[in-house]
PDB file of C-alpha atoms in Angstrom:
ATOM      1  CA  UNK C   1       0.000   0.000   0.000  1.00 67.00           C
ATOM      2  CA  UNK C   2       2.312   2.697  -1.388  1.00 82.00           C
ATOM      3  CA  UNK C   3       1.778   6.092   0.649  1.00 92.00           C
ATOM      4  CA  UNK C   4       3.533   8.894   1.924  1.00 96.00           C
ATOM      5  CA  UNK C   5       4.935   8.793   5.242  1.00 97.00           C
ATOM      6  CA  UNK C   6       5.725  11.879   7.498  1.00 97.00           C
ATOM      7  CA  UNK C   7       8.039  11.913  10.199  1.00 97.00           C
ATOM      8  CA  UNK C   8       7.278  12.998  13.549  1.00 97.00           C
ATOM      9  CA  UNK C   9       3.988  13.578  13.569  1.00 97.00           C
ATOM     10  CA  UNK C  10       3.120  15.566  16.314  1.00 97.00           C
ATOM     11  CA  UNK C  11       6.016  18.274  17.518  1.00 98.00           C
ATOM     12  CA  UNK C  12       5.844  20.287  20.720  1.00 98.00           C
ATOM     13  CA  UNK C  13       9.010  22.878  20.689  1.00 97.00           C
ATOM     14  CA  UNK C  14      10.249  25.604  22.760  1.00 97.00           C
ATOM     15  CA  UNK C  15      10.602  29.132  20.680  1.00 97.00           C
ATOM     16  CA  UNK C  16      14.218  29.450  19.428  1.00 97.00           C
ATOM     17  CA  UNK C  17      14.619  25.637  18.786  1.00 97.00           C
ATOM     18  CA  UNK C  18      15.526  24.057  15.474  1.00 97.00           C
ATOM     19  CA  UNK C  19      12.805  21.452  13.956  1.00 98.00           C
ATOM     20  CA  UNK C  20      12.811  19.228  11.256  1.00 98.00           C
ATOM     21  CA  UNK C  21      10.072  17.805   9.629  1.00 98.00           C
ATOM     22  CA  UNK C  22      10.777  14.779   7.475  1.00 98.00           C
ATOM     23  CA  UNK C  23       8.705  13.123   4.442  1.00 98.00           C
ATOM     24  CA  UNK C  24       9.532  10.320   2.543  1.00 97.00           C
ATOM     25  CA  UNK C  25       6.842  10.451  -0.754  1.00 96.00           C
ATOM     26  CA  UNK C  26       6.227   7.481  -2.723  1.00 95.00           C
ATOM     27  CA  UNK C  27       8.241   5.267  -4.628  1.00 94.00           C
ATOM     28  CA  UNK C  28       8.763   6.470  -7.698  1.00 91.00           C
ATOM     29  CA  UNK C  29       7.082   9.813  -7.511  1.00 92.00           C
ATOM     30  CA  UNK C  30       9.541  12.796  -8.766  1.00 90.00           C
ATOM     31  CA  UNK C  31       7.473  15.750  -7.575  1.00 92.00           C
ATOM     32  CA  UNK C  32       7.225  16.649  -3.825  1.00 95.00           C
ATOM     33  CA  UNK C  33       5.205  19.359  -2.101  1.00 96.00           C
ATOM     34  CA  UNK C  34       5.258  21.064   1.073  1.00 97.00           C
ATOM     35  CA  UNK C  35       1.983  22.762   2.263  1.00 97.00           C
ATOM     36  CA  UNK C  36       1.231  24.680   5.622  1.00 97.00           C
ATOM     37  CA  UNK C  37      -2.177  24.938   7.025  1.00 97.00           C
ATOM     38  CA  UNK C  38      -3.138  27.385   9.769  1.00 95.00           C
ATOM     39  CA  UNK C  39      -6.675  28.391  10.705  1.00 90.00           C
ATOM     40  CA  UNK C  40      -5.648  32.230   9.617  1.00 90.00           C
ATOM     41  CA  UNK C  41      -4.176  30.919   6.312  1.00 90.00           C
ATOM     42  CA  UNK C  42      -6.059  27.564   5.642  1.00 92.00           C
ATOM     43  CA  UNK C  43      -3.469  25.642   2.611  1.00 95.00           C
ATOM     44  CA  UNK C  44      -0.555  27.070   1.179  1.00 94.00           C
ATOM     45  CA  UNK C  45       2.489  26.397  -0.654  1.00 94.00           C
ATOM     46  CA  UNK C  46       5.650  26.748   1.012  1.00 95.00           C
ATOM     47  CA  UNK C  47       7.577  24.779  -1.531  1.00 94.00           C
ATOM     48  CA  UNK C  48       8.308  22.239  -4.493  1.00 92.00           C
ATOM     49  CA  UNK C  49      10.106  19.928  -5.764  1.00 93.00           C
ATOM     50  CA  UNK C  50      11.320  18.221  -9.058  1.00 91.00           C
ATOM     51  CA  UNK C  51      13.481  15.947  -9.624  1.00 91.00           C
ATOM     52  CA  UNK C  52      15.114  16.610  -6.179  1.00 93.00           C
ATOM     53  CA  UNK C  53      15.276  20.149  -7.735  1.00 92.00           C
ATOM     54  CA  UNK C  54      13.653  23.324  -6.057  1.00 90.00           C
ATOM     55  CA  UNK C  55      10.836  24.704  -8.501  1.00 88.00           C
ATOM     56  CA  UNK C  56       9.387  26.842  -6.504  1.00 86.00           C
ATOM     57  CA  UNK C  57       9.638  28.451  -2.854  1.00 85.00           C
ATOM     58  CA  UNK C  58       8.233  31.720  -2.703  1.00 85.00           C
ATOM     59  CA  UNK C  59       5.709  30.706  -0.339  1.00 87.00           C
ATOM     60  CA  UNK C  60       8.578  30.271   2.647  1.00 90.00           C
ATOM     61  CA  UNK C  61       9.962  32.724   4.590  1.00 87.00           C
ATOM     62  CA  UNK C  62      13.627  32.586   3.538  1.00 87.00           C
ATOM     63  CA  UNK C  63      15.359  33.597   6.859  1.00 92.00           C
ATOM     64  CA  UNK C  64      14.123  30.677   9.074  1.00 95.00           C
ATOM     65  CA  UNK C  65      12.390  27.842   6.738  1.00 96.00           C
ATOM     66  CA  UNK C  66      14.714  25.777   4.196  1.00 95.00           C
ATOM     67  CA  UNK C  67      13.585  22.510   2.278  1.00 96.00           C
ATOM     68  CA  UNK C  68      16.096  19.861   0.768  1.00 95.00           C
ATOM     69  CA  UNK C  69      15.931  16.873  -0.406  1.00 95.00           C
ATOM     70  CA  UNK C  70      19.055  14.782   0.108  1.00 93.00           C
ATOM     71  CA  UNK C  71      17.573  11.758  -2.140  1.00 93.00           C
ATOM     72  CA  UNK C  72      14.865  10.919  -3.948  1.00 92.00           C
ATOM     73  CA  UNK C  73      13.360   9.056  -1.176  1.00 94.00           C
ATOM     74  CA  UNK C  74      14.095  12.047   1.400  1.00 97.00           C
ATOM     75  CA  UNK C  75      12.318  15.486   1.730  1.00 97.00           C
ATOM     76  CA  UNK C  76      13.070  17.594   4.887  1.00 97.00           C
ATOM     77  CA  UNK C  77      11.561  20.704   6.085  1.00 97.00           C
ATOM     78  CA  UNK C  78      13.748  22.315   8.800  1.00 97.00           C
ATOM     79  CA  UNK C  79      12.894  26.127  10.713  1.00 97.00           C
ATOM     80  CA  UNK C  80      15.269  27.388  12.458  1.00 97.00           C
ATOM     81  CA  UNK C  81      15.328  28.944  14.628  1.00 96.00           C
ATOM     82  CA  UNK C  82      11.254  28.266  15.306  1.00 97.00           C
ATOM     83  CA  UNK C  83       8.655  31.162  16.398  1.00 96.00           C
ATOM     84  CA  UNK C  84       5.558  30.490  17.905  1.00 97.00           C
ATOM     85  CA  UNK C  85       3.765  31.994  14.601  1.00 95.00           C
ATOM     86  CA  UNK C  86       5.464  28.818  13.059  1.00 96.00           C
ATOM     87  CA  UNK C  87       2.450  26.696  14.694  1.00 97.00           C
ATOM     88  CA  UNK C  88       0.452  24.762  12.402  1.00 97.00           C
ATOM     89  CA  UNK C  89      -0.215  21.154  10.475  1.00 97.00           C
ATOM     90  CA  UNK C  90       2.431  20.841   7.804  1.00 98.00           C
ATOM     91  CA  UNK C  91       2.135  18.716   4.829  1.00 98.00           C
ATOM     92  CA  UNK C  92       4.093  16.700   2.518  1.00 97.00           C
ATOM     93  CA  UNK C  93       2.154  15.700  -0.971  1.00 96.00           C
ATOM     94  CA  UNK C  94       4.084  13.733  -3.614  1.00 94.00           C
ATOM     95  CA  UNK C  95       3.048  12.979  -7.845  1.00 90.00           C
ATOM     96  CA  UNK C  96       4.480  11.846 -10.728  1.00 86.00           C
ATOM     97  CA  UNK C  97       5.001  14.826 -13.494  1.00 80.00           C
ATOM     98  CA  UNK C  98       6.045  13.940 -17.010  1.00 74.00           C
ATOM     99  CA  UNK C  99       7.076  16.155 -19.452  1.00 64.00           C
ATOM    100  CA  UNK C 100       5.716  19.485 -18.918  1.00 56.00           C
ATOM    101  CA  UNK C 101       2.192  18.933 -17.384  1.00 53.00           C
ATOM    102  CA  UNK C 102       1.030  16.281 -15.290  1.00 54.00           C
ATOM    103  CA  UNK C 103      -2.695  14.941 -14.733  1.00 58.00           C
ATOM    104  CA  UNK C 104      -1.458  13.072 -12.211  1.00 69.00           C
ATOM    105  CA  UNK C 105      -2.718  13.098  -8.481  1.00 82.00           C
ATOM    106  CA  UNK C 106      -1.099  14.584  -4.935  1.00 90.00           C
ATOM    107  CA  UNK C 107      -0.651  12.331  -2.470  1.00 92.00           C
ATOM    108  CA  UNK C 108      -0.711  13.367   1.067  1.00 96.00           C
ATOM    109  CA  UNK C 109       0.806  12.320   3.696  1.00 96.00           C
ATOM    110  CA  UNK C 110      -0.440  12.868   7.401  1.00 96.00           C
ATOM    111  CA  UNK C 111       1.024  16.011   8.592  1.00 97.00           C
ATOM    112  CA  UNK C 112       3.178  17.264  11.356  1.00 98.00           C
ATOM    113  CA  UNK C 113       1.009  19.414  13.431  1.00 97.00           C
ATOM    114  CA  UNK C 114       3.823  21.356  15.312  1.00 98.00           C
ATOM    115  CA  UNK C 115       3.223  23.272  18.674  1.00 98.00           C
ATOM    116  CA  UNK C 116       5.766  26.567  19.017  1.00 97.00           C
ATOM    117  CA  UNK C 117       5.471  27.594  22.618  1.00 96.00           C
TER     118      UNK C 117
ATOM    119  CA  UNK H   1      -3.160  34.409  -9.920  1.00 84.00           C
ATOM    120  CA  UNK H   2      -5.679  31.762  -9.366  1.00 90.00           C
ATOM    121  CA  UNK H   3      -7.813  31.963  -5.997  1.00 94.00           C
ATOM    122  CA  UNK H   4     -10.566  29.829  -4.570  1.00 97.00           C
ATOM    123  CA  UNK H   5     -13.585  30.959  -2.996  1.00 97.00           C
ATOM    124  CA  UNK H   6     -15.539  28.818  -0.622  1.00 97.00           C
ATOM    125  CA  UNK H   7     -18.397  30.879   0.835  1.00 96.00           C
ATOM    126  CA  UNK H   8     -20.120  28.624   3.437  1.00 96.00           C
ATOM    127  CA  UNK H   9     -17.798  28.226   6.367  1.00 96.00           C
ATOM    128  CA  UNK H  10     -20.192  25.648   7.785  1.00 97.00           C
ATOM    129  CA  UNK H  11     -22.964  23.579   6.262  1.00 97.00           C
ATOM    130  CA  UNK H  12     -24.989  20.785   7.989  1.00 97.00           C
ATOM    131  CA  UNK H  13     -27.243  18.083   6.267  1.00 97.00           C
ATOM    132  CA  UNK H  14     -29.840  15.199   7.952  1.00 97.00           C
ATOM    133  CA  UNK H  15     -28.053  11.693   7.512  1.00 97.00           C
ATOM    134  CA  UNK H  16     -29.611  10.463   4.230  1.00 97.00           C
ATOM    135  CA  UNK H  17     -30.636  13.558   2.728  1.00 97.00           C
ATOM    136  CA  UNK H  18     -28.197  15.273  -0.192  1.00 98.00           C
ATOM    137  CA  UNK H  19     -26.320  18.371   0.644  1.00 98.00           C
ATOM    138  CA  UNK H  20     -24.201  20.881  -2.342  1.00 98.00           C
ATOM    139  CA  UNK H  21     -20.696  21.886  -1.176  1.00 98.00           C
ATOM    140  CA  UNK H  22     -20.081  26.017  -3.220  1.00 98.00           C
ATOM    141  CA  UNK H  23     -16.764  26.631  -4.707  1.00 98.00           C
ATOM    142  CA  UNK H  24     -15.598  29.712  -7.122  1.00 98.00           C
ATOM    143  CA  UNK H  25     -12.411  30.499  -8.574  1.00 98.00           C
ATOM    144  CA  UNK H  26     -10.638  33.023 -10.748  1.00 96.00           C
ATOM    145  CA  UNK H  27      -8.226  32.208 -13.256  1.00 94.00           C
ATOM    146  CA  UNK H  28      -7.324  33.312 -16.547  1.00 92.00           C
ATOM    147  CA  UNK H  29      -6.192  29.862 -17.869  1.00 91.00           C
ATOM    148  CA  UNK H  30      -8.581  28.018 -20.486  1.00 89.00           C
ATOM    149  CA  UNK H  31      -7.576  24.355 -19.513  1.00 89.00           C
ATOM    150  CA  UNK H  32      -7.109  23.226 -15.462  1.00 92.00           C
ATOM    151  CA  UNK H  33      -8.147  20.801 -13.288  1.00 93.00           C
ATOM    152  CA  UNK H  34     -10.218  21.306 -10.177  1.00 95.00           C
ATOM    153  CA  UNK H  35     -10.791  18.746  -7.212  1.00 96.00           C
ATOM    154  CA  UNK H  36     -12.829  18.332  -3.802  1.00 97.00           C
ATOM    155  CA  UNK H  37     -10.535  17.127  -1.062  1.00 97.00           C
ATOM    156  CA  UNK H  38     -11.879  15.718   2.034  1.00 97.00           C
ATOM    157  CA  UNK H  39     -10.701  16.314   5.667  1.00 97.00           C
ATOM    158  CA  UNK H  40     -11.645  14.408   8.519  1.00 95.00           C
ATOM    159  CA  UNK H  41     -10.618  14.644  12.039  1.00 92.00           C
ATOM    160  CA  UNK H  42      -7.530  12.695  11.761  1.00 92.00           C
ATOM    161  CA  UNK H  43      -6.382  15.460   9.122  1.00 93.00           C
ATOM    162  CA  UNK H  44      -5.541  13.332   6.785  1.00 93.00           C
ATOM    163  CA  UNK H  45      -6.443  14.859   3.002  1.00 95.00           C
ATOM    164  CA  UNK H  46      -8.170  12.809   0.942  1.00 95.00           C
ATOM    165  CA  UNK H  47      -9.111  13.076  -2.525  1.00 94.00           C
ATOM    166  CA  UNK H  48     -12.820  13.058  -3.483  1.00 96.00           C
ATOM    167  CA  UNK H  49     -13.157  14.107  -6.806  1.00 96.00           C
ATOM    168  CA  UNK H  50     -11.602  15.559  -9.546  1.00 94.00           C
ATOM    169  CA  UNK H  51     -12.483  17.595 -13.089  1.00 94.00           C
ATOM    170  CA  UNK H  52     -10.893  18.384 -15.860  1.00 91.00           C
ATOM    171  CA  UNK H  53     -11.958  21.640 -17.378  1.00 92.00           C
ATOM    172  CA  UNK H  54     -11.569  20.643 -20.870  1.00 90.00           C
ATOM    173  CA  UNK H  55     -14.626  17.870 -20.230  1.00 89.00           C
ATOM    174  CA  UNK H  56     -17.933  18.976 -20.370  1.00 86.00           C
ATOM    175  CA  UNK H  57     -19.551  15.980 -18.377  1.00 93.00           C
ATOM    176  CA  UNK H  58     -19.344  16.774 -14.334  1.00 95.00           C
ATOM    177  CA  UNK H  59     -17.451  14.038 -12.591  1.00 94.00           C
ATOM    178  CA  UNK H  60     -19.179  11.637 -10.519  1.00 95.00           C
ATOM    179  CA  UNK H  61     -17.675   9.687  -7.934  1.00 94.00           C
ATOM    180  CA  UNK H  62     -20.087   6.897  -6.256  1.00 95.00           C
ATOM    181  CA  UNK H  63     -22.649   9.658  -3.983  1.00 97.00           C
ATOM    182  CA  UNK H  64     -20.445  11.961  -4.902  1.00 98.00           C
ATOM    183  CA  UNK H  65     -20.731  14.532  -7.844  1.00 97.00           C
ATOM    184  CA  UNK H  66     -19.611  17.703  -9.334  1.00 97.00           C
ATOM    185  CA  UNK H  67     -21.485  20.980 -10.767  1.00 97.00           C
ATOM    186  CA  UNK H  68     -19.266  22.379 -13.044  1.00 97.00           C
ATOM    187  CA  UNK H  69     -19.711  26.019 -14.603  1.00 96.00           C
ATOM    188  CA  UNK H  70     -16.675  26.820 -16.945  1.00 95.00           C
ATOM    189  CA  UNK H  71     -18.247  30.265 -17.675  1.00 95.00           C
ATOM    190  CA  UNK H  72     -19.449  31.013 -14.272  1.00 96.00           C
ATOM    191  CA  UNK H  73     -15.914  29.340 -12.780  1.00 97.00           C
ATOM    192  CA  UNK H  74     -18.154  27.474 -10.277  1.00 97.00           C
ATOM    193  CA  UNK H  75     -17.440  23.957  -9.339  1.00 97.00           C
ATOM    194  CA  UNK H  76     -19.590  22.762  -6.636  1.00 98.00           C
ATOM    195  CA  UNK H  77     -19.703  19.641  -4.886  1.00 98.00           C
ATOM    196  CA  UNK H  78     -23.302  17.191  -3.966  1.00 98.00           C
ATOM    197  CA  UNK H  79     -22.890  14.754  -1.908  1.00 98.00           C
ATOM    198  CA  UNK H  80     -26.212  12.305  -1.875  1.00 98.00           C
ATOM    199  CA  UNK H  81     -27.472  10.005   0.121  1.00 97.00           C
ATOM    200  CA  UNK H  82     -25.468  11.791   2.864  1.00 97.00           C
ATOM    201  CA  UNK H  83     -23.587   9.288   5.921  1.00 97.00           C
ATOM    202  CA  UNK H  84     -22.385  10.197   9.126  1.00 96.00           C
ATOM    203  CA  UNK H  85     -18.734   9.420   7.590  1.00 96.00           C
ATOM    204  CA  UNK H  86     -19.180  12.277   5.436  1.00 97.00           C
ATOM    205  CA  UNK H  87     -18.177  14.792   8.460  1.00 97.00           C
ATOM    206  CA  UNK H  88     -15.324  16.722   7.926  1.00 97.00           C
ATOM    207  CA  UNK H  89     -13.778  19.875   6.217  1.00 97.00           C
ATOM    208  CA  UNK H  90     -14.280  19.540   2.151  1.00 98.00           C
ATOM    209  CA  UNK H  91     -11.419  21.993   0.721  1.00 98.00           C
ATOM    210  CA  UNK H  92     -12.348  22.832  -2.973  1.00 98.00           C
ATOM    211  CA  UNK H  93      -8.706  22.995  -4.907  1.00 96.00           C
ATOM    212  CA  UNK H  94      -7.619  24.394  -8.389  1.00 95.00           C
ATOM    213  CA  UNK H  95      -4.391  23.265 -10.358  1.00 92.00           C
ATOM    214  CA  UNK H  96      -3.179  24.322 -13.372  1.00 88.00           C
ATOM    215  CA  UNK H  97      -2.367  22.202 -16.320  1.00 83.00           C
ATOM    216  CA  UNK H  98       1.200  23.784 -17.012  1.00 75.00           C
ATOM    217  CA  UNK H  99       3.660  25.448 -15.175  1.00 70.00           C
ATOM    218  CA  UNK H 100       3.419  25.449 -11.341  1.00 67.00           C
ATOM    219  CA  UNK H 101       1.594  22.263 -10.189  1.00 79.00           C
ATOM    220  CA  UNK H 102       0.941  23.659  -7.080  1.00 87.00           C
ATOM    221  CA  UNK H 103      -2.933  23.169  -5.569  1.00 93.00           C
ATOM    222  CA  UNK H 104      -4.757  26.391  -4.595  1.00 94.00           C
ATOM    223  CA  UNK H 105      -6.975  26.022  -1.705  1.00 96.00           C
ATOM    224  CA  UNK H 106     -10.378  27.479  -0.982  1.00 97.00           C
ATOM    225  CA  UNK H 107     -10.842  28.298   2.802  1.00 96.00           C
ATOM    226  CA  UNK H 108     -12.960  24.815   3.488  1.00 97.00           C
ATOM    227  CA  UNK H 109     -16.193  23.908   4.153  1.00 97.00           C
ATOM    228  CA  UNK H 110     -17.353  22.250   7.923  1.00 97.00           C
ATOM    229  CA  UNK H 111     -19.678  19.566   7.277  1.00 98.00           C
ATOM    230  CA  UNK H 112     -21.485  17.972   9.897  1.00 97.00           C
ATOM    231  CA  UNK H 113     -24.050  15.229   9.177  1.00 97.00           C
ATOM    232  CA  UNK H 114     -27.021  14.584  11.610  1.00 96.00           C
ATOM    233  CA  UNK H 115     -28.128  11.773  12.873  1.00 93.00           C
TER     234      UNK H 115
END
């Protein structure tokens, strides 16, 4: 049952602390997505991936947020340091894009719902 | 750039009976997809339905179905034969065809389903 896993998922932090959120989308999928939803804000975009290459991360606050992906099997989303404004669910989606469009679903994974006190 | 409009921050429906989920957008791209996600308690998203806009025929999806209005950018959601498993938050979503695959999310719908 191929799915996308998210690592931890539930995070209660101190303000000033580092935290990394981890997602491992599934095999084979090239395209990775990290989304942030707040009550304020509902969904958005922080950032994607392509081929392990950034596409686009306008939607993340340069100075503390920064997304990688080591491997193909490995997406990480790490704030440092954290603010309590950080709080909220965070999600990783994956898909498979070919070519230049893609009809192809999002997976989602579960969601870290992290706690900034 | 594309936004979603969802204009009923709550609805609620008998068990049984058939309740219609609003959605807008703006966009000035001919050819998109749009999709209902559902979100129940354990937050987990979960796709409900999808459209394509270059098909004329609304998607259907077991009790589920879609109202789409190209012209009127209105893609609403009916869910029939509603069931207490239906509870949750419905997020409508648009994505383009080209370019940035990113979803755009409408602020969500609470449904809650009476016994």
């Amino acid at each position: 049952d191929a799915r996308v896993t998210q690592t931890p998922r539930d995070k209660v932090t101190e303000m000033g602390q580092e935290v990394t959120m981890r997602c491992q989308p599934i095999l084979g999928h090239n395209t990775v997505f990290w989304y942030r939803q707040t009550m304020m804000q509902g969904l958005e975009l922080l950032a994607y991936f392509r081929n392990r290459a950034p596409l686009d991360d306008s939607g993340m606050p340069k100075d503390r947020f920064s997304a990688e992906m080591p491997d193909a099997t490995l997406a990480t989303l790490k704030i440092q340091p954290s603010e309590p404004r950080d709080s909220a669910v965070y999600f990783c989606a994956s898909g498979l894009t070919t070519g230049l469009a893609s009809n192809n679903e999002q997976f989602f994974g579960p969601g870290t719902r992290l706690t900034v006190l | 750039a594309q936004t979603v409009t969802q204009s009923q921050p709550e609805m609620s429906v008998q068990e049984a009976e058939t309740v219609t989920l609003s959605c807008t957008y703006d966009t000035s791209e001919s050819d998109y997809y749009l999709f209902w996600y559902k979100q129940p308690p354990s937050r987990q998203m979960i796709l409900v339905i999808r459209q394509e806009a270059y098909k004329q025929q609304n998607a259907t999806e077991n009790r589920f179905s879609v109202n789409f209005q190209k012209a009127a950018k209105s893609f609403s959601l009916k869910i029939s034969d509603s069931q207490l498993g239906d509870a949750a938050m419905y997020f409508c979503a648009y994505r383009s065809v080209q370019g940035a695959q990113k979803l755009v999310f409408g602020q969500g719908t609470r449904l809650t389903i009476n016994p």
